[in-house]
XYZ file of C-alpha atoms in Angstrom:
698
model
C 3.443 -4.631 4.515
C 5.480 -6.558 6.261
C 3.307 -6.875 9.539
C 0.284 -7.647 6.548
C 1.951 -10.582 4.761
C 3.610 -12.055 9.172
C -0.452 -11.868 9.335
C -1.179 -14.258 5.999
C -1.832 -17.379 7.053
C -1.707 -18.536 2.946
C 0.766 -21.337 1.805
C 2.544 -19.773 -0.741
C 6.021 -22.112 -0.942
C 4.886 -24.290 -4.020
C 3.072 -22.332 -6.248
C 3.903 -18.452 -5.855
C 5.509 -16.596 -9.321
C 9.271 -17.558 -9.561
C 11.858 -15.651 -11.352
C 12.354 -17.842 -13.333
C 9.099 -18.502 -14.311
C 10.257 -17.228 -18.067
C 11.188 -21.340 -18.803
C 7.853 -21.973 -18.691
C 7.477 -20.294 -21.977
C 8.907 -24.006 -23.299
C 7.752 -26.738 -21.168
C 6.162 -29.102 -22.353
C 3.031 -31.726 -21.747
C 5.369 -34.195 -20.078
C 7.660 -31.671 -17.977
C 3.902 -30.745 -17.213
C 3.374 -33.971 -15.218
C 6.832 -33.910 -13.929
C 5.305 -30.763 -12.115
C 2.201 -31.621 -11.329
C 4.277 -34.971 -8.768
C 6.686 -32.704 -7.957
C 3.652 -29.923 -6.280
C 2.150 -33.987 -5.332
C 5.239 -35.670 -3.707
C 5.324 -32.388 -1.378
C 1.986 -31.743 -0.595
C -0.338 -32.346 2.404
C -2.762 -35.345 1.442
C -6.575 -34.242 1.574
C -8.789 -37.209 2.348
C -12.285 -37.002 2.536
C -13.515 -39.184 5.030
C -16.493 -40.902 5.747
C -18.331 -39.994 9.433
C -20.973 -42.958 10.593
C -22.124 -40.961 13.590
C -22.571 -37.715 14.257
C -24.716 -35.462 16.953
C -26.590 -31.857 15.505
C -23.793 -29.522 17.065
C -20.881 -31.583 15.598
C -23.002 -30.732 12.640
C -22.448 -26.612 10.495
C -24.276 -25.588 7.835
C -20.777 -24.110 7.049
C -21.982 -23.123 3.206
C -24.903 -23.317 0.111
C -24.638 -23.897 -3.128
C -25.555 -24.306 -6.643
C -25.060 -27.236 -8.331
C -26.537 -28.981 -11.371
C -29.849 -31.181 -10.590
C -31.346 -33.331 -12.204
C -33.906 -30.528 -13.610
C -31.355 -28.336 -14.353
C -30.237 -25.866 -12.213
C -31.027 -26.124 -8.567
C -29.377 -25.044 -4.533
C -27.540 -27.690 -1.587
C -26.164 -27.077 1.972
C -23.375 -27.507 2.290
C -23.292 -29.649 5.497
C -19.495 -30.443 7.036
C -18.363 -32.355 10.297
C -16.956 -30.476 13.448
C -13.223 -31.984 12.411
C -12.841 -31.192 8.678
C -13.509 -35.765 8.289
C -16.665 -35.770 5.934
C -18.360 -32.333 4.049
C -22.052 -33.849 2.448
C -24.519 -31.594 -0.271
C -27.811 -31.666 1.352
C -31.449 -30.135 -0.779
C -33.506 -28.038 1.064
C -35.831 -30.785 1.134
C -33.519 -32.529 2.747
C -33.700 -31.104 5.964
C -37.279 -31.611 6.162
C -36.606 -34.996 5.595
C -40.185 -37.253 8.013
C -36.964 -39.512 9.225
C -34.840 -37.180 11.855
C -35.106 -36.808 15.161
C -38.430 -35.067 16.334
C -37.103 -32.259 18.359
C -34.292 -31.114 15.303
C -37.451 -31.560 12.305
C -39.031 -28.728 14.710
C -36.514 -25.984 14.599
C -35.324 -26.656 10.807
C -38.655 -27.004 9.728
C -39.833 -23.591 11.669
C -37.059 -22.424 9.754
C -38.604 -22.260 6.674
C -41.924 -21.614 5.598
C -41.678 -21.175 1.931
C -39.259 -22.447 -1.061
C -36.085 -19.316 -0.824
C -36.437 -17.242 -4.168
C -33.194 -15.052 -4.210
C -29.633 -15.130 -3.301
C -30.464 -13.157 0.008
C -33.121 -15.988 1.105
C -30.591 -18.224 0.908
C -27.826 -16.786 2.954
C -30.389 -16.323 5.339
C -31.852 -19.337 4.987
C -28.418 -20.743 5.741
C -28.032 -19.504 8.591
C -31.182 -20.399 10.803
C -30.229 -23.722 9.245
C -26.737 -23.945 11.328
C -28.165 -22.193 13.955
C -30.661 -24.484 14.557
C -27.910 -27.965 14.445
C -26.355 -25.204 16.995
C -29.153 -25.526 19.455
C -30.303 -28.902 18.393
C -27.324 -29.698 20.289
C -25.764 -33.413 21.301
C -29.449 -35.459 19.396
C -27.667 -38.256 16.573
C -28.639 -37.569 12.990
C -29.898 -40.674 11.510
C -27.170 -42.581 9.635
C -28.917 -42.483 6.720
C -28.780 -38.982 6.909
C -25.477 -38.557 6.664
C -24.199 -41.957 4.004
C -22.645 -39.281 1.150
C -23.303 -41.202 -2.414
C -23.750 -38.741 -5.687
C -26.428 -36.726 -4.959
C -24.930 -35.390 -1.216
C -20.984 -35.330 -3.444
C -19.416 -32.255 -4.741
C -17.248 -32.486 -7.734
C -17.912 -36.174 -8.475
C -18.495 -34.903 -12.436
C -15.846 -36.491 -14.702
C -17.504 -35.260 -18.250
C -18.886 -32.627 -18.836
C -21.858 -33.844 -20.083
C -23.498 -35.010 -17.252
C -23.119 -30.773 -15.779
C -25.209 -30.557 -19.432
C -22.169 -27.942 -19.697
C -21.685 -27.219 -23.495
C -18.644 -25.358 -24.860
C -18.652 -23.483 -28.365
C -16.641 -25.538 -31.207
C -15.872 -22.055 -31.661
C -13.175 -21.996 -29.210
C -11.240 -24.608 -31.186
C -10.130 -21.380 -33.576
C -9.082 -19.218 -30.352
C -6.331 -22.052 -29.655
C -6.766 -25.741 -27.607
C -7.755 -26.918 -24.568
C -5.232 -28.018 -22.654
C -7.465 -28.786 -19.677
C -10.893 -29.435 -18.073
C -12.750 -30.466 -14.819
C -15.249 -29.639 -12.138
C -14.265 -26.755 -9.694
C -15.800 -25.216 -6.995
C -15.568 -21.211 -6.820
C -16.343 -18.990 -3.680
C -19.533 -15.690 -5.141
C -18.646 -15.725 -1.643
C -17.320 -16.765 2.872
C -20.111 -18.803 3.023
C -21.739 -19.019 -0.791
C -20.191 -21.515 -3.355
C -20.550 -22.641 -7.161
C -19.698 -25.786 -8.402
C -18.801 -24.890 -12.293
C -16.449 -26.582 -15.180
C -13.361 -24.804 -15.771
C -11.878 -25.125 -18.954
C -8.165 -24.093 -20.267
C -7.440 -23.396 -23.846
C -3.747 -21.981 -24.566
C -3.993 -19.349 -27.259
C -0.331 -18.516 -29.197
C -0.729 -14.900 -30.698
C 1.596 -12.968 -33.373
C 0.661 -10.128 -30.642
C 1.097 -10.865 -27.490
C 3.135 -14.182 -27.237
C 1.185 -17.875 -25.148
C -2.210 -17.308 -23.413
C -3.981 -19.199 -21.240
C -8.320 -18.517 -21.101
C -9.689 -19.919 -18.301
C -13.063 -20.871 -19.510
C -15.994 -21.408 -16.245
C -19.254 -22.880 -17.355
C -22.546 -22.126 -14.632
C -23.888 -26.437 -15.249
C -26.595 -26.393 -17.324
C -25.231 -23.284 -19.712
C -23.384 -22.718 -23.469
C -22.096 -19.118 -22.315
C -19.138 -19.773 -20.167
C -20.291 -16.858 -16.674
C -16.170 -16.086 -16.405
C -13.765 -15.673 -19.044
C -10.792 -15.079 -17.616
C -6.846 -14.315 -19.762
C -3.868 -15.523 -17.716
C -1.860 -12.996 -18.447
C -3.664 -11.213 -15.931
C -3.586 -13.189 -13.257
C -0.798 -11.773 -10.982
C 0.524 -15.158 -8.774
C -1.738 -18.056 -7.878
C -2.049 -19.075 -3.704
C -2.568 -22.070 -2.986
C -4.006 -22.101 0.942
C -4.044 -24.328 3.687
C -6.124 -27.110 4.574
C -8.887 -25.006 6.626
C -8.744 -22.647 5.065
C -11.952 -22.914 4.014
C -14.405 -23.667 5.555
C -13.999 -27.413 3.140
C -10.533 -27.132 2.235
C -9.733 -30.043 4.370
C -11.823 -32.398 1.598
C -11.050 -29.968 -1.389
C -7.619 -28.016 -2.230
C -8.489 -25.035 -2.282
C -6.049 -22.159 -5.041
C -6.148 -17.746 -4.957
C -5.956 -17.121 -8.777
C -4.933 -12.762 -8.257
C -6.070 -10.288 -10.580
C -6.093 -6.671 -10.243
C -9.667 -6.234 -9.454
C -11.147 -9.892 -8.156
C -8.599 -12.828 -6.734
C -11.028 -15.811 -7.638
C -10.773 -18.181 -4.411
C -11.386 -22.430 -5.689
C -11.492 -25.826 -4.480
C -10.379 -28.983 -7.386
C -11.560 -32.646 -6.811
C -8.092 -33.422 -5.567
C -4.523 -32.629 -5.890
C -3.734 -33.907 -8.991
C -6.510 -31.636 -10.694
C -4.735 -28.447 -8.776
C -1.850 -29.032 -10.053
C -1.462 -29.793 -13.611
C -4.437 -26.410 -13.543
C -1.448 -24.690 -11.704
C 1.092 -25.835 -13.880
C -1.118 -24.559 -17.869
C -1.586 -21.375 -17.000
C 1.640 -20.867 -14.683
C 2.287 -21.029 -18.941
C 0.755 -18.147 -20.234
C 1.670 -14.734 -17.070
C 4.387 -12.724 -17.501
C 7.542 -13.258 -15.553
C 6.562 -10.823 -13.535
C 3.615 -9.884 -11.976
C 4.538 -5.715 -12.136
C 4.317 -6.235 -15.994
C 0.609 -7.958 -15.618
C -1.245 -5.549 -18.186
C -4.794 -5.575 -17.980
C -5.028 -3.622 -21.393
C -3.490 -6.298 -23.287
C -5.401 -9.499 -24.123
C -8.145 -6.574 -24.964
C -5.890 -4.889 -27.653
C -4.983 -7.898 -29.090
C -8.911 -9.044 -29.542
C -8.507 -12.684 -30.640
C -11.509 -13.693 -30.312
C -14.855 -11.572 -29.309
C -15.732 -15.042 -28.137
C -13.701 -14.565 -25.313
C -13.996 -11.377 -24.426
C -18.047 -10.564 -22.980
C -17.574 -11.748 -19.248
C -16.453 -8.630 -17.031
C -14.938 -10.806 -13.077
C -15.195 -7.984 -11.851
C -19.117 -6.159 -13.056
C -19.834 -10.031 -11.663
C -18.432 -9.636 -8.279
C -20.273 -5.837 -8.347
C -23.761 -8.653 -9.054
C -23.223 -11.484 -6.304
C -22.596 -8.796 -4.346
C -25.691 -7.144 -4.392
C -27.779 -9.418 -4.618
C -25.728 -11.294 -1.271
C -27.400 -7.738 0.471
C -30.750 -7.922 -1.874
C -29.465 -4.254 -2.484
C -29.810 -3.935 -6.177
C -28.250 -1.071 -6.491
C -25.008 -1.531 -4.154
C -21.571 -1.173 -5.262
C -20.084 -2.934 -2.704
C -15.822 -2.315 -3.811
C -14.543 -3.477 -0.747
C -14.656 -8.186 -2.033
C -11.435 -8.241 -3.757
C -10.444 -10.911 -1.393
C -12.957 -13.521 0.003
C -11.848 -13.081 4.105
C -12.373 -16.379 5.800
C -11.880 -15.960 9.283
C -12.807 -17.867 11.613
C -13.118 -16.108 15.321
C -15.641 -14.104 12.831
C -17.319 -17.214 11.285
C -17.479 -18.459 14.544
C -20.218 -16.785 16.012
C -19.572 -17.934 19.418
C -20.087 -14.217 19.903
C -23.065 -13.763 21.850
C -24.442 -10.923 22.936
C -27.590 -9.374 24.572
C -29.871 -5.704 23.820
C -29.279 -3.205 26.402
C -32.085 -0.861 27.069
C -32.921 0.846 23.897
C -32.302 5.049 24.212
C -36.502 6.426 23.520
C -37.016 8.004 20.439
C -39.171 10.676 22.812
C -35.571 12.306 24.363
C -34.580 15.599 23.731
C -30.834 15.484 21.777
C -28.204 17.588 23.351
C -27.014 20.763 21.521
C -23.514 20.982 23.013
C -21.432 19.181 21.295
C -20.681 14.900 21.963
C -16.893 15.703 23.047
C -18.361 18.854 25.216
C -20.706 17.180 27.092
C -20.306 15.035 30.403
C -20.770 12.192 31.548
C -20.578 10.957 27.478
C -17.691 7.929 28.044
C -19.511 5.291 30.130
C -18.983 2.206 27.484
C -22.795 1.164 28.912
C -24.567 4.827 28.227
C -23.719 3.898 24.671
C -25.120 0.385 24.035
C -27.575 0.972 21.206
C -30.253 -1.340 21.760
C -30.852 -4.341 19.041
C -34.323 -4.688 19.528
C -36.282 -3.147 16.653
C -32.655 -2.726 13.820
C -33.079 -6.149 12.296
C -36.545 -5.136 10.851
C -34.106 -4.310 7.425
C -34.658 -5.552 3.928
C -31.892 -8.515 4.132
C -32.733 -10.749 6.371
C -37.163 -9.588 6.861
C -38.697 -12.634 3.644
C -37.093 -15.869 6.541
C -38.724 -15.665 10.839
C -38.047 -18.067 13.057
C -40.602 -18.979 15.927
C -39.690 -17.944 19.296
C -41.640 -17.200 22.835
C -45.318 -17.675 20.896
C -44.064 -15.329 18.512
C -42.446 -14.167 15.435
C -38.414 -12.691 15.998
C -36.455 -11.622 12.753
C -33.743 -14.221 11.123
C -31.267 -11.764 11.820
C -31.947 -11.969 15.699
C -32.791 -15.083 15.509
C -29.124 -16.001 13.031
C -27.358 -13.765 15.665
C -28.644 -15.249 18.879
C -29.819 -11.789 19.445
C -31.875 -11.555 23.000
C -34.120 -9.842 22.151
C -36.142 -9.342 25.941
C -34.312 -5.744 26.191
C -34.949 -5.285 29.490
C -32.048 -8.211 30.133
C -28.697 -6.043 29.620
C -25.329 -6.862 30.609
C -23.429 -4.220 33.516
C -20.250 -2.847 33.581
C -18.282 -5.324 34.263
C -19.773 -7.683 31.417
C -18.626 -5.770 28.278
C -16.040 -3.680 29.907
C -14.959 -7.932 29.275
C -15.909 -8.429 26.275
C -14.126 -5.167 24.702
C -11.150 -7.109 26.498
C -12.076 -10.426 24.958
C -12.013 -8.405 21.339
C -9.233 -6.367 22.051
C -6.860 -9.756 22.637
C -7.800 -11.099 19.462
C -6.781 -8.294 17.073
C -3.869 -6.387 16.333
C -6.109 -3.544 16.017
C -8.596 -1.913 16.724
C -11.866 -0.729 14.357
C -10.306 2.699 14.054
C -7.059 2.250 13.640
C -7.656 -0.571 10.830
C -10.345 2.864 9.009
C -7.041 5.189 9.781
C -4.859 2.892 8.289
C -6.721 2.285 4.828
C -6.965 5.797 5.130
C -3.685 6.232 4.563
C -3.076 4.111 1.832
C -6.018 5.741 0.223
C -4.355 9.059 0.544
C -1.267 7.644 -0.867
C -2.731 6.815 -4.442
C -2.166 8.958 -7.316
C -2.428 7.889 -10.907
C 1.560 6.781 -10.693
C 0.961 3.665 -8.089
C 1.987 0.491 -9.588
C -0.052 -2.813 -9.857
C 0.843 -3.665 -6.524
C 0.268 -1.269 -4.677
C -2.831 -1.211 -5.966
C -4.246 -4.320 -5.169
C -2.079 -4.319 -2.003
C -4.666 -1.641 -1.466
C -7.707 -3.337 -2.248
C -6.675 -6.050 0.050
C -6.409 -3.515 2.529
C -10.297 -2.629 2.556
C -11.615 -6.255 2.447
C -9.192 -6.529 5.133
C -12.425 -4.545 6.805
C -14.766 -7.959 6.170
C -12.784 -9.438 9.754
C -13.631 -6.675 12.391
C -16.508 -7.932 14.750
C -18.180 -4.896 14.000
C -20.906 -6.364 15.078
C -20.098 -7.276 18.618
C -17.700 -4.241 18.584
C -21.005 -2.137 18.587
C -21.641 -3.038 21.678
C -18.197 -0.990 23.457
C -17.262 1.589 21.365
C -16.934 5.277 22.065
C -18.536 7.679 21.136
C -15.133 9.164 20.014
C -14.085 5.476 19.169
C -17.550 4.749 16.805
C -17.617 8.829 15.332
C -13.003 8.025 14.407
C -13.976 4.356 12.996
C -16.944 6.395 10.496
C -15.323 9.606 9.746
C -12.387 7.416 8.584
C -14.469 4.860 6.324
C -16.304 7.754 4.870
C -13.354 9.061 3.209
C -11.421 5.795 2.611
C -14.875 4.580 0.767
C -14.982 7.836 -1.308
C -11.486 7.986 -2.524
C -11.438 4.007 -3.637
C -14.711 4.356 -5.182
C -12.949 7.813 -7.019
C -10.015 5.581 -7.688
C -12.065 2.402 -9.597
C -15.446 4.513 -11.233
C -14.635 8.279 -10.811
C -16.433 10.643 -9.042
C -20.178 12.604 -10.026
C -19.726 16.611 -10.261
C -23.723 17.063 -9.936
C -26.200 16.940 -7.096
C -28.067 14.602 -8.641
C -25.275 12.701 -9.182
C -24.146 12.258 -5.871
C -27.935 11.376 -4.894
C -27.563 8.391 -7.201
C -23.353 7.560 -6.698
C -23.688 8.658 -2.582
C -26.697 5.554 -2.579
C -24.243 3.094 -4.512
C -21.093 3.298 -3.786
C -20.369 0.748 -0.698
C -18.047 -0.867 1.914
C -19.179 -4.300 4.037
C -17.594 -4.466 7.169
C -17.774 -8.054 9.030
C -18.539 -10.894 8.127
C -20.744 -14.160 7.578
C -23.275 -14.185 10.191
C -22.368 -10.971 11.173
C -21.264 -8.844 7.825
C -22.438 -5.404 7.734
C -22.723 -2.680 5.061
C -22.409 0.824 4.183
C -23.076 3.358 1.611
C -21.637 6.335 1.245
C -25.006 7.988 2.210
C -25.851 5.577 5.034
C -22.521 6.699 6.735
C -22.616 10.509 6.250
C -26.835 10.324 6.663
C -27.697 7.570 9.388
C -24.422 7.354 11.157
C -22.605 10.739 11.604
C -24.902 13.169 10.496
C -28.092 11.310 12.913
C -28.799 13.266 16.176
C -27.760 16.889 13.657
C -29.943 18.913 11.504
C -31.157 18.391 7.746
C -29.939 19.567 4.452
C -32.067 23.460 3.058
C -31.788 21.928 -0.211
C -33.490 20.685 -3.195
C -32.555 17.403 -3.082
C -33.727 15.294 0.158
C -30.834 14.051 2.164
C -33.001 11.791 4.412
C -32.583 8.250 4.330
C -33.798 6.381 6.286
C -32.115 3.203 9.063
C -30.895 0.535 8.515
C -31.044 -3.122 10.545
C -26.814 -1.417 10.899
C -26.939 2.221 11.246
C -28.841 1.262 14.338
C -26.614 -0.491 16.216
C -24.038 2.258 15.527
C -25.320 5.291 14.841
C -24.372 8.577 17.044
C -26.873 9.788 19.459
C -24.651 14.130 20.548
C -24.278 16.393 17.805
C -21.202 17.630 16.491
C -21.167 21.134 14.186
C -17.776 20.538 13.420
C -18.572 17.445 11.141
C -19.314 19.889 8.569
C -15.881 20.888 8.509
C -14.314 18.065 8.510
C -15.890 15.302 5.893
C -14.962 15.906 2.371
C -16.106 15.311 -0.552
C -13.296 15.950 -2.713
C -15.255 19.344 -4.814
C -13.656 22.420 -5.166
C -16.138 23.696 -2.368
C -13.891 21.662 0.454
C -11.207 21.743 1.376
C -8.007 20.253 -0.248
C -7.069 18.657 2.396
C -8.436 14.591 4.316
C -8.086 14.203 8.019
C -7.336 11.494 9.123
C -8.050 11.186 13.143
C -6.156 8.617 14.561
C -7.184 8.928 18.167
C -10.410 8.882 19.806
C -8.327 10.671 23.109
C -7.679 13.493 20.847
C -10.622 14.268 18.992
C -10.934 17.837 19.641
C -8.130 19.153 18.881
C -7.868 17.112 15.284
C -11.929 19.067 15.257
C -10.518 22.565 15.490
C -8.397 21.983 13.985
C -9.857 20.310 11.284
C -12.550 23.243 11.725
C -9.961 26.192 11.154
C -8.144 24.448 8.686
C -11.716 24.934 6.323
C -12.357 28.055 7.323
C -9.179 29.009 6.224
C -9.652 27.786 3.086
C -13.208 29.331 1.950
C -14.251 31.576 4.299
C -13.911 34.822 2.281
C -13.756 37.832 4.370
C -13.554 40.823 2.651
C -12.455 43.889 5.164
C -13.292 47.082 2.672
C -16.495 46.693 2.600
C -17.242 44.356 5.807
C -18.608 41.192 3.956
C -17.597 37.467 5.558
C -18.415 35.247 2.585
C -19.960 32.053 4.374
C -19.344 27.536 2.793
C -22.197 26.976 0.611
C -21.923 23.774 3.316
C -22.737 25.375 6.622
C -26.082 27.395 4.814
C -26.974 24.262 3.404
C -27.152 22.393 8.128
C -27.772 25.518 9.440
C -29.286 24.398 12.570
C -26.654 22.588 13.578
C -25.466 26.120 14.617
C -27.720 27.350 16.057
C -30.277 24.416 16.758
C -32.307 27.240 18.393
C -33.657 28.140 15.603
C -36.062 26.324 13.090
C -35.011 29.152 10.462
C -32.213 30.428 12.066
C -31.227 33.954 9.706
C -28.065 34.361 7.884
C -26.737 36.661 10.462
C -27.176 34.664 13.485
C -25.290 31.696 11.278
C -22.450 33.768 9.947
C -21.685 34.763 13.892
C -21.893 31.211 14.867
C -19.594 29.855 12.405
C -16.632 32.626 12.853
C -16.356 31.344 16.070
C -14.222 28.226 14.875
C -12.095 30.650 13.319
C -8.105 29.619 13.549
C -5.312 32.652 14.525
C -4.413 33.117 11.352
C -8.184 34.733 10.797
C -8.874 35.172 13.601
C -7.298 39.161 14.390
C -9.514 39.986 11.106
C -12.313 38.687 12.702
C -11.821 40.158 15.414
C -11.871 43.888 13.782
C -14.099 42.983 11.830
C -16.511 42.884 15.002
C -15.835 46.819 15.755
C -17.854 47.872 12.524
C -20.845 49.221 12.255
C -22.549 46.650 10.417
C -21.407 42.977 9.278
C -23.236 41.548 5.781
C -23.117 38.066 6.111
C -22.797 36.203 2.345
C -23.388 32.666 0.878
C -21.462 30.761 -1.422
C -21.976 28.706 -4.333
C -21.302 25.108 -4.217
C -18.570 24.170 -6.735
C -19.432 20.284 -7.088
C -16.522 19.626 -9.622
C -13.985 17.290 -8.690
C -10.997 17.838 -6.930
C -7.726 16.340 -8.017
C -6.000 13.981 -6.128
C -5.537 15.068 -2.150
C -3.415 14.792 0.375
C -3.485 13.884 3.389
C -3.179 15.753 6.757
C -2.694 13.686 10.234
C -3.653 16.062 13.276
C -1.823 15.109 16.508
């Protein structure tokens, strides 16, 4: 925990809950003003400067925002000077301004064949505009294009009517409005929403003083988010530079169990007063936060119609273009400068031929397969997924996927870096982080296995934040240099952590049909910015870990199409022992989960996991000469007997018993001497197990 907190750059000196927080219940408005003034005296200055000259390379398209327009809600792109002194909001039409230099105008026009409609299309267009500005280099932008005005500024609305927000008069039945004003709310790291925030203070005989926080989108009559202060664990002010434009708009984190809201305010005074009023209704200690307290009180149905968790999940679905995705590690927005800078550019290597035969032996027992160069994935053809397919850039006389264009990928597969370049790239990546991807996934899995029914709110929140740390991994670049063993360790740990995370939040299905929907929907996001990727449970299992292996012999198809993300990280060598390691958390799986923490010890770990699995689930009847093998082995029989198209039960059974451990070896040796051995298949029980235990093998 100390290590995690040491790397946290958030400044919590002035706004964190203190032991004397109970005194706020007697705070008056005059005292609130005095406290806000004291905070302002200690805080750094935030200035929104004016830039009159700038080149295209000095101006970054850092985000896009939903804001109030003349005819309704509109989208605008946020341009920031590289030193953070200026922020401008430009509509997409402004990037087609004829006054722009011809070379820059041509680059920008090529990014937008038509107007975007969906959230992921706007995100893709933002990334392409940003890349175009970088490629434009030292082209100087027109002065009038850089001039700040009311139409190009953010948080300029002083009245709710100017944002066309209607606040219901029914709020007076709940309490009194103590604060309201414009605010920027972060949807994800490059997408913000300009909204109107209202604080309603209420006194209830059931829960005492509660402050309700209501966020209204422009041109709306109902709040998009309603949050009670009794659900807030703590408030943290963010230092300048923590968000894309926090140097101009003071930022704040509002932390609750399920999510952390990141907000931007027009001034320090506005942020200070917001903080003081919210603190009035917060519990004295973070451990006293009760998510159900306000629901039990039922103060007013009007204030209980918004579910922040549902809203966050919907935003993540819109971001990735998958309407049925539930991204679980979205509690905290991660602004990682190393990832968002998008400065690491790599070239694609020669692709593995799709017609080349796959080896039937274990990838750990195959010879000459540890070269980093030999494990690189081609990016050619890996960018034709469903995320960035709407917008294309012209390059070399042809159309190139926007994902490749925004990342600066060389799509000419004939150009490949040498081993020396890859080793240098790996050294650079290792120097940027204290934990490698497979080490972080092992740490996350250990934390997940420690969760139980008695876990405190702080322990759950700490685990959710560790899951959010996956967004700090630049997996897109790591995929170029990770070995097969490292890739295996990372994704099998990630799979189990994601499944346990889902069990804690949404529960676990108890049928094979439920698992099909569950596996396709539950997801983790890895990385951020243009290097962000998203993986579901089904994609991790079938498109990454089982990619070089056989399909299941089940009534329900387990064939999932590869995505632009899984093609970069899929395994190439089959490993039959994977069937013993994947734990679905059902009664037909082991009661323990193996943590793969060291790629160098993976072979020993796999042998141990196989022996433990068979000891629990392989049933031997010595009297009748019957061996009952687990159903999972029957489903994936061709993993064990790859030479036969339809392996017989006898051939499968003889291969499976080769993996038993010392505790069953004597029984198997005696059984082999029998004139005839009968093999049976055990049924698979989908009922969920209880709390699982951690098993770390050395």
